[in-house]
């Protein structure tokens, strides 16, 4: 009910002109606010702003088009900020974009404080599981007539994360999930030594445990597999392989956290079996001991996401090894499902320039910026058609992550997911560090979730 009220609030805002879309350098700085006559054959009114049917975009507000006012953009990477600013200002001559580096996980909270005061961003980026909080705090607006373009351009699974009651709240421009990263050179060596039957990556996690029996040397910090064992995002694969579905099949039922289900208990028991083979406390399983160590070339397997490829690539070059990526192996014969995440470009509901703000959001989802994010930042565009990005479809590592995406489910974006992370983190960490049994950990996680939900914290 609360979400429905928010949606109605935003729809009302849209009807009075707070929310709408985009512009073009070919429009000679026209704007609905200018009062000029419009070509009714190609343009139509939408919430007080004008949508150009021929060019499929809203017209920029006059103040933005002539540079007397600027758009404010929050992104979490300085290189991305520069690329967007330069690209947008080149596409729409006369416009000005001010940028600020703000963590995507902090944008919603920051906008809640600064939006109404008029000092917040017009456009900002958030992880899709923050959409629920953003809607409850009414800081994001709908994309209006851009909905059809977004649905046609971006992956269905990514679009689903921003779809509420048929309206889209943002541009889902990047996607990510974890997969199995392996050292090809080392596996070939191990195959020649008879420690593995094949240099191909493992097909089941049991095969990795079998290799660990022979390869591991804890005293020398030599491990067969590494991953952030205290990270509930990473560890989700263990419980899903035994049938766990967070918040129900479609991830929208807040009454179905189901931590105390048999699927979670079974998944935790399998998770627990790996402790002897990656025998470090969860607090010590971090970026340095997983990704950085893998990049040294002495670890056969790593479970991580595409954000690690730059670090690993540098290490592979320095240490003379070749690496690859594959979808996760089976977990004791069962198919694991990972979380997938989507980076969403949102328009502030407080923006004085909703048409231009939408133009900027859509530009971040354009081929120009998607290509920059892929080639420079190692990010995965959430596009249906990767052929528009040079080299994307031919990139074997990227395609492996996309293959894993077929066995991924988007993190739920309902507000209650914030309680899940806290409860799940304690559950996994307790089991890994042997301070609690899988059965008790699952029971406690359910209790923790319910207590957090009841308190609203």
Coordinates of C-alpha atoms in Angstrom, one line a residue:
X1 CA 0.0 0.0 0.0
X2 CA 2.8 2.4 0.9
X3 CA 4.5 1.8 -2.5
X4 CA 1.2 2.4 -4.3
X5 CA 0.8 5.7 -2.4
X6 CA 4.3 6.7 -3.5
X7 CA 3.6 5.8 -7.1
X8 CA 0.4 7.9 -7.0
X9 CA 2.3 10.8 -5.5
X10 CA 4.9 10.7 -8.2
X11 CA 2.3 10.3 -10.9
X12 CA 0.6 13.4 -9.6
X13 CA 3.9 15.3 -9.6
X14 CA 4.4 14.2 -13.2
X15 CA 1.0 15.6 -14.2
X16 CA 1.9 19.1 -13.0
X17 CA 5.2 19.1 -14.8
X18 CA 7.8 17.9 -12.1
X19 CA 8.6 14.8 -14.0
X20 CA 9.4 14.4 -17.7
X21 CA 12.2 13.8 -20.2
X22 CA 14.8 14.7 -22.8
X23 CA 16.2 16.9 -25.5
X24 CA 18.4 17.2 -28.6
X25 CA 21.1 19.4 -30.1
X26 CA 18.9 19.5 -33.2
X27 CA 16.1 21.2 -31.5
X28 CA 17.7 24.6 -31.4
X29 CA 17.1 25.0 -27.7
X30 CA 13.3 24.9 -27.9
X31 CA 11.4 24.3 -24.7
X32 CA 7.8 23.9 -23.7
X33 CA 8.4 26.8 -21.3
X34 CA 9.2 29.2 -24.2
X35 CA 5.6 29.2 -25.4
X36 CA 6.6 28.8 -29.0
X37 CA 4.2 27.0 -31.3
X38 CA 4.9 23.2 -31.7
X39 CA 4.5 20.9 -34.6
X40 CA 1.5 18.9 -33.4
X41 CA 2.2 16.1 -36.0
X42 CA 5.5 15.2 -34.3
X43 CA 5.1 16.5 -30.7
X44 CA 2.7 16.0 -27.9
X45 CA 2.4 17.4 -24.4
X46 CA 3.3 15.3 -21.3
X47 CA 3.0 16.8 -17.9
X48 CA 3.6 20.3 -19.2
X49 CA 6.7 19.2 -21.1
X50 CA 6.9 18.5 -24.8
X51 CA 7.7 15.1 -26.3
X52 CA 9.0 15.0 -29.8
X53 CA 7.7 11.9 -31.5
X54 CA 10.1 12.1 -34.4
X55 CA 13.2 12.4 -32.3
X56 CA 11.8 10.3 -29.4
X57 CA 12.9 12.7 -26.7
X58 CA 11.6 15.6 -24.5
X59 CA 12.8 19.1 -25.2
X60 CA 15.3 20.6 -22.8
X61 CA 14.2 23.4 -20.5
X62 CA 15.3 26.8 -21.8
X63 CA 17.6 27.6 -18.8
X64 CA 19.5 24.3 -19.4
X65 CA 19.6 24.6 -23.2
X66 CA 21.1 28.1 -23.0
X67 CA 23.5 27.4 -20.2
X68 CA 22.1 29.9 -17.7
X69 CA 21.4 26.9 -15.3
X70 CA 23.3 23.7 -14.9
X71 CA 22.5 20.0 -14.2
X72 CA 24.1 18.4 -11.2
X73 CA 25.2 14.8 -11.5
X74 CA 26.4 12.4 -8.8
X75 CA 28.4 9.3 -9.8
X76 CA 30.8 7.1 -7.9
X77 CA 33.8 7.3 -10.3
X78 CA 35.7 10.4 -11.4
X79 CA 36.5 9.0 -14.8
X80 CA 32.9 8.3 -15.5
X81 CA 32.0 11.8 -14.3
X82 CA 34.4 13.4 -16.8
X83 CA 33.2 11.2 -19.6
X84 CA 29.5 11.9 -19.0
X85 CA 30.1 15.7 -18.6
X86 CA 32.2 16.0 -21.8
X87 CA 29.9 13.8 -23.8
X88 CA 26.7 15.4 -22.8
X89 CA 27.9 18.9 -23.2
X90 CA 29.2 18.0 -26.7
X91 CA 25.9 16.4 -27.7
X92 CA 23.9 19.4 -26.3
X93 CA 26.0 22.5 -27.0
X94 CA 25.5 25.2 -24.5
X95 CA 24.6 22.9 -21.6
X96 CA 26.6 22.7 -18.4
X97 CA 26.9 19.6 -16.2
X98 CA 28.3 19.9 -12.7
X99 CA 29.6 16.6 -11.3
X100 CA 30.4 15.3 -7.8
X101 CA 31.7 11.9 -6.8
X102 CA 29.2 10.3 -4.5
X103 CA 29.1 6.6 -3.5
X104 CA 26.1 4.9 -5.2
X105 CA 25.2 3.4 -1.8
X106 CA 25.0 6.8 -0.2
X107 CA 23.1 8.7 -2.9
X108 CA 19.6 8.1 -1.6
X109 CA 20.4 9.2 1.9
X110 CA 22.3 12.2 0.7
X111 CA 19.4 13.3 -1.6
X112 CA 16.9 12.9 1.3
X113 CA 18.9 15.6 3.1
X114 CA 19.7 17.8 0.1
X115 CA 16.9 17.4 -2.3
X116 CA 14.3 19.6 -0.8
X117 CA 17.0 22.2 0.0
X118 CA 17.8 22.4 -3.7
X119 CA 21.4 21.4 -3.3
X120 CA 21.0 17.7 -4.4
X121 CA 21.7 16.1 -7.7
X122 CA 19.4 16.1 -10.7
X123 CA 20.7 12.7 -11.7
X124 CA 22.3 10.1 -9.5
X125 CA 23.2 6.4 -9.6
X126 CA 22.1 3.7 -7.1
X127 CA 22.2 -0.1 -6.9
X128 CA 18.9 -1.4 -7.8
X129 CA 18.2 -2.9 -4.4
X130 CA 18.0 0.7 -3.1
X131 CA 15.0 1.5 -5.3
X132 CA 12.6 0.5 -2.6
X133 CA 14.1 3.0 -0.1
X134 CA 14.3 5.6 -2.8
X135 CA 10.7 5.3 -3.6
X136 CA 9.6 5.3 0.0
X137 CA 11.5 8.5 0.5
X138 CA 10.0 9.9 -2.8
X139 CA 13.4 11.0 -4.1
X140 CA 13.1 9.4 -7.6
X141 CA 10.9 10.1 -10.5
X142 CA 9.5 8.1 -13.4
X143 CA 11.0 8.1 -16.8
X144 CA 7.8 9.0 -18.6
X145 CA 7.7 8.5 -22.4
X146 CA 11.2 6.9 -22.2
X147 CA 9.6 3.7 -20.8
X148 CA 9.3 2.0 -24.2
X149 CA 12.8 2.9 -25.3
X150 CA 14.2 1.5 -22.0
X151 CA 12.2 -1.7 -22.3
X152 CA 13.4 -2.2 -25.9
X153 CA 17.1 -1.5 -25.2
X154 CA 17.9 -3.0 -21.8
X155 CA 17.8 -6.6 -20.5
X156 CA 14.4 -7.7 -19.3
X157 CA 15.8 -8.8 -16.0
X158 CA 17.4 -5.4 -15.5
X159 CA 14.2 -3.5 -16.4
X160 CA 12.2 -5.6 -14.0
X161 CA 14.2 -4.2 -11.1
X162 CA 12.9 -0.6 -11.8
X163 CA 9.4 -1.5 -12.9
X164 CA 6.7 -0.6 -10.3
X165 CA 3.0 -0.9 -11.3
X166 CA 4.0 -0.5 -15.0
X167 CA 6.1 2.6 -14.6
X168 CA 9.9 2.7 -14.9
X169 CA 12.0 4.5 -12.3
X170 CA 15.4 4.9 -13.9
X171 CA 17.7 3.6 -16.5
X172 CA 19.3 0.2 -15.7
X173 CA 22.6 0.7 -17.5
X174 CA 25.0 -1.8 -15.9
X175 CA 24.6 -5.4 -14.6
X176 CA 26.9 -7.7 -12.6
X177 CA 27.1 -11.1 -10.9
X178 CA 29.8 -13.3 -9.6
X179 CA 31.3 -16.2 -11.5
X180 CA 34.2 -18.6 -11.4
X181 CA 37.5 -17.1 -12.3
X182 CA 40.3 -19.6 -13.0
X183 CA 44.0 -19.6 -13.6
X184 CA 44.4 -21.4 -17.0
X185 CA 48.2 -21.6 -16.8
X186 CA 48.1 -23.1 -13.3
X187 CA 45.4 -25.6 -14.2
X188 CA 47.4 -26.8 -17.2
X189 CA 50.4 -27.3 -14.9
X190 CA 48.3 -29.2 -12.3
X191 CA 46.9 -31.4 -15.1
X192 CA 50.5 -32.2 -16.3
X193 CA 51.3 -33.2 -12.7
X194 CA 48.3 -35.4 -12.5
X195 CA 46.6 -33.4 -9.7
X196 CA 43.6 -32.8 -11.9
X197 CA 42.2 -34.9 -14.8
X198 CA 41.8 -31.9 -17.1
X199 CA 42.9 -28.3 -17.4
X200 CA 39.2 -27.4 -17.9
X201 CA 37.6 -25.5 -15.0
X202 CA 35.9 -27.6 -12.4
X203 CA 32.3 -28.7 -13.2
X204 CA 31.4 -29.3 -9.5
X205 CA 32.5 -27.7 -6.3
X206 CA 33.2 -31.2 -5.0
X207 CA 36.0 -31.4 -7.6
X208 CA 37.5 -28.2 -6.1
X209 CA 37.5 -29.7 -2.6
X210 CA 39.2 -32.8 -4.0
X211 CA 42.0 -30.7 -5.5
X212 CA 42.3 -28.8 -2.3
X213 CA 43.1 -32.0 -0.5
X214 CA 46.3 -32.3 -2.6
X215 CA 47.1 -28.6 -3.4
X216 CA 46.5 -26.6 -0.2
X217 CA 49.4 -25.6 2.0
X218 CA 48.1 -23.3 4.8
X219 CA 51.6 -22.6 6.1
X220 CA 52.6 -21.2 2.7
X221 CA 49.2 -19.4 2.3
X222 CA 48.5 -21.7 -0.6
X223 CA 44.8 -22.3 -1.3
X224 CA 42.8 -23.9 -4.1
X225 CA 39.9 -21.4 -4.0
X226 CA 39.3 -18.0 -2.5
X227 CA 36.2 -15.8 -2.0
X228 CA 34.9 -13.4 0.5
X229 CA 33.5 -16.0 2.9
X230 CA 31.8 -13.4 5.1
X231 CA 30.0 -11.7 2.3
X232 CA 26.3 -12.5 2.1
X233 CA 26.1 -11.4 -1.5
X234 CA 28.7 -13.9 -2.5
X235 CA 27.5 -16.7 -0.2
X236 CA 23.9 -16.6 -1.5
X237 CA 24.9 -19.3 -4.1
X238 CA 25.1 -21.9 -1.3
X239 CA 21.5 -21.7 -0.1
X240 CA 20.0 -21.2 -3.6
X241 CA 21.7 -24.4 -4.7
X242 CA 19.4 -26.2 -2.2
X243 CA 16.3 -24.4 -3.4
X244 CA 16.1 -21.2 -1.3
X245 CA 14.2 -18.3 -2.8
X246 CA 14.5 -14.9 -1.0
X247 CA 11.1 -13.2 -0.6
X248 CA 9.4 -15.8 -2.7
X249 CA 9.7 -16.8 -6.4
X250 CA 9.5 -13.2 -7.7
X251 CA 11.3 -11.6 -4.8
X252 CA 8.5 -9.4 -3.7
X253 CA 6.9 -11.1 -0.6
X254 CA 8.3 -9.5 2.5
X255 CA 6.7 -12.2 4.6
X256 CA 8.9 -14.9 2.9
X257 CA 12.4 -14.3 4.2
X258 CA 12.4 -18.0 5.1
X259 CA 15.8 -18.1 6.8
X260 CA 14.6 -21.0 8.9
X261 CA 13.8 -23.2 6.0
X262 CA 15.4 -26.5 5.3
X263 CA 17.0 -25.1 2.1
X264 CA 18.9 -22.6 4.1
X265 CA 20.0 -25.2 6.7
X266 CA 21.2 -27.6 4.0
X267 CA 23.0 -24.8 2.1
X268 CA 24.8 -23.7 5.3
X269 CA 25.9 -27.2 6.0
X270 CA 27.5 -27.4 2.5
X271 CA 29.0 -24.0 3.1
X272 CA 30.4 -25.2 6.4
X273 CA 32.2 -28.0 4.6
X274 CA 34.5 -25.6 2.8
X275 CA 36.1 -24.1 5.9
X276 CA 39.0 -26.6 6.0
X277 CA 39.8 -25.9 2.4
X278 CA 39.8 -22.1 2.7
X279 CA 40.8 -22.0 6.3
X280 CA 40.7 -18.3 7.2
X281 CA 38.4 -16.4 9.5
X282 CA 35.7 -14.5 7.5
X283 CA 37.1 -11.2 8.7
X284 CA 40.4 -12.1 6.9
X285 CA 38.7 -13.1 3.6
X286 CA 38.8 -9.7 2.0
X287 CA 39.8 -8.0 -1.3
X288 CA 43.5 -8.4 -0.5
X289 CA 43.4 -12.1 0.4
X290 CA 41.1 -13.0 -2.4
X291 CA 41.5 -10.9 -5.6
X292 CA 45.0 -9.5 -4.9
X293 CA 46.3 -13.0 -3.9
X294 CA 44.7 -14.6 -7.0
X295 CA 46.4 -12.0 -9.2
X296 CA 49.8 -13.4 -8.0
X297 CA 49.2 -16.5 -10.0
X298 CA 49.3 -19.2 -7.3
X299 CA 45.6 -19.8 -6.8
X300 CA 43.6 -22.0 -9.2
X301 CA 40.1 -20.6 -8.5
X302 CA 38.5 -17.3 -7.4
X303 CA 34.8 -16.5 -7.0
X304 CA 34.2 -12.9 -7.7
X305 CA 32.6 -10.4 -10.1
X306 CA 33.7 -8.4 -13.2
X307 CA 34.9 -5.6 -10.9
X308 CA 38.0 -7.8 -10.2
X309 CA 39.1 -8.2 -13.8
X310 CA 41.2 -5.1 -13.9
X311 CA 43.2 -6.1 -10.9
X312 CA 43.6 -9.7 -12.1
X313 CA 44.5 -8.5 -15.6
X314 CA 47.4 -6.5 -14.2
X315 CA 48.5 -9.4 -12.1
X316 CA 48.3 -11.8 -15.0
X317 CA 50.6 -9.6 -17.1
X318 CA 53.1 -9.0 -14.3
X319 CA 53.2 -12.7 -13.2
X320 CA 52.9 -14.3 -16.6
X321 CA 49.7 -16.3 -16.4
X322 CA 46.5 -16.6 -18.4
X323 CA 43.1 -16.6 -16.8
X324 CA 39.6 -17.3 -17.8
X325 CA 36.0 -17.0 -16.5
X326 CA 33.3 -19.6 -16.5
X327 CA 29.9 -20.0 -14.9
X328 CA 29.9 -21.4 -11.4
X329 CA 30.2 -25.2 -11.1
X330 CA 27.4 -27.2 -9.6
X331 CA 27.2 -27.5 -5.9
X332 CA 27.2 -31.2 -5.0
X333 CA 25.3 -31.8 -8.3
X334 CA 22.9 -28.9 -7.7
X335 CA 22.5 -25.7 -9.7
X336 CA 23.5 -22.6 -7.7
X337 CA 21.9 -19.2 -8.4
X338 CA 23.8 -16.0 -7.7
X339 CA 22.5 -12.6 -7.0
X340 CA 22.7 -10.2 -9.9
X341 CA 23.0 -6.5 -9.4
X342 CA 22.0 -3.6 -11.6
X343 CA 23.3 -0.1 -11.5
X344 CA 20.4 2.3 -12.1
X345 CA 20.6 5.9 -13.2
X346 CA 17.8 7.9 -11.5
X347 CA 16.2 11.3 -11.9
X348 CA 15.6 13.2 -8.8
X349 CA 12.0 14.1 -8.0
X350 CA 13.3 17.4 -6.7
X351 CA 14.9 18.4 -10.0
X352 CA 13.8 21.8 -11.4
X353 CA 14.7 20.5 -14.9
X354 CA 13.0 17.1 -15.3
X355 CA 13.3 17.1 -19.1
X356 CA 17.0 17.8 -19.1
X357 CA 17.6 15.5 -16.2
X358 CA 16.0 12.6 -18.2
X359 CA 18.2 13.6 -21.2
X360 CA 21.2 13.2 -19.0
X361 CA 20.0 9.8 -17.5
X362 CA 19.4 8.4 -21.0
X363 CA 22.7 9.7 -22.2
X364 CA 24.4 7.6 -19.4
X365 CA 22.6 4.6 -20.9
X366 CA 23.8 5.5 -24.5
X367 CA 26.3 3.5 -26.5
X368 CA 28.9 6.2 -25.9
X369 CA 28.9 5.8 -22.1
X370 CA 28.1 2.1 -22.1
X371 CA 31.2 1.6 -24.3
X372 CA 33.3 3.8 -21.9
X373 CA 32.1 1.9 -18.9
X374 CA 33.0 -1.4 -20.6
X375 CA 36.4 -0.5 -22.1
X376 CA 37.7 1.8 -19.4
X377 CA 36.0 0.6 -16.2
X378 CA 35.5 -3.1 -17.0
X379 CA 31.7 -2.9 -16.4
X380 CA 29.0 -5.0 -18.1
X381 CA 26.4 -3.0 -20.0
X382 CA 22.8 -4.2 -19.3
X383 CA 22.0 -4.2 -23.0
X384 CA 19.9 -6.7 -24.9
X385 CA 22.1 -6.2 -28.0
X386 CA 25.8 -6.2 -27.1
X387 CA 26.8 -5.8 -30.8
X388 CA 26.4 -2.0 -30.5
X389 CA 29.5 -2.0 -28.1
X390 CA 32.7 -2.7 -30.0
X391 CA 34.3 -6.0 -28.8
X392 CA 31.6 -6.8 -26.2
X393 CA 30.2 -9.9 -27.9
X394 CA 33.7 -11.2 -28.7
X395 CA 34.9 -10.8 -25.1
X396 CA 35.0 -14.4 -23.7
X397 CA 35.3 -13.3 -20.1
X398 CA 32.3 -11.0 -20.4
X399 CA 30.3 -13.6 -22.1
X400 CA 31.1 -16.0 -19.3
X401 CA 29.7 -13.6 -16.8
X402 CA 26.6 -13.2 -19.0
X403 CA 26.3 -17.0 -19.1
X404 CA 26.2 -17.0 -15.3
X405 CA 23.6 -14.3 -15.5
X406 CA 21.2 -17.0 -16.8
X407 CA 21.6 -18.6 -13.4
X408 CA 21.2 -15.3 -11.5
X409 CA 18.3 -13.6 -9.9
X410 CA 18.2 -9.8 -9.3
X411 CA 18.6 -8.8 -5.7
X412 CA 15.1 -7.9 -4.4
X413 CA 14.4 -4.2 -4.3
X414 CA 11.6 -4.2 -1.8
X415 CA 12.6 -2.1 1.3
X416 CA 12.7 -5.2 3.5
X417 CA 15.9 -6.3 1.7
X418 CA 17.9 -4.0 3.9
X419 CA 17.0 -6.2 6.9
X420 CA 18.0 -9.3 4.9
X421 CA 21.6 -8.2 4.5
X422 CA 22.1 -7.7 8.2
X423 CA 20.5 -11.0 9.2
X424 CA 22.3 -13.0 6.4
X425 CA 25.7 -11.5 7.2
X426 CA 25.5 -12.6 10.8
X427 CA 24.3 -16.1 9.7
X428 CA 27.1 -16.8 7.3
X429 CA 29.8 -15.3 9.5
X430 CA 28.8 -17.3 12.5
X431 CA 28.7 -20.6 10.6
X432 CA 32.1 -19.9 8.9
X433 CA 33.8 -18.9 12.1
X434 CA 32.2 -21.9 13.9
X435 CA 30.5 -19.9 16.6
X436 CA 27.1 -21.3 15.8
X437 CA 25.6 -24.4 14.1
X438 CA 23.8 -24.1 10.7
X439 CA 20.5 -24.9 12.4
X440 CA 20.8 -22.3 15.1
X441 CA 22.3 -19.8 12.6
X442 CA 19.3 -20.1 10.3
X443 CA 16.9 -19.8 13.3
X444 CA 18.7 -16.7 14.6
X445 CA 18.7 -15.1 11.2
X446 CA 15.0 -15.4 10.9
X447 CA 14.6 -13.9 14.4
X448 CA 17.0 -11.1 13.6
X449 CA 15.1 -10.3 10.4
X450 CA 11.8 -10.2 12.1
X451 CA 13.1 -8.0 14.9
X452 CA 14.7 -5.5 12.4
X453 CA 11.5 -5.4 10.4
X454 CA 9.3 -4.8 13.4
X455 CA 11.6 -2.0 14.6
X456 CA 11.8 -0.4 11.1
X457 CA 15.5 0.2 11.6

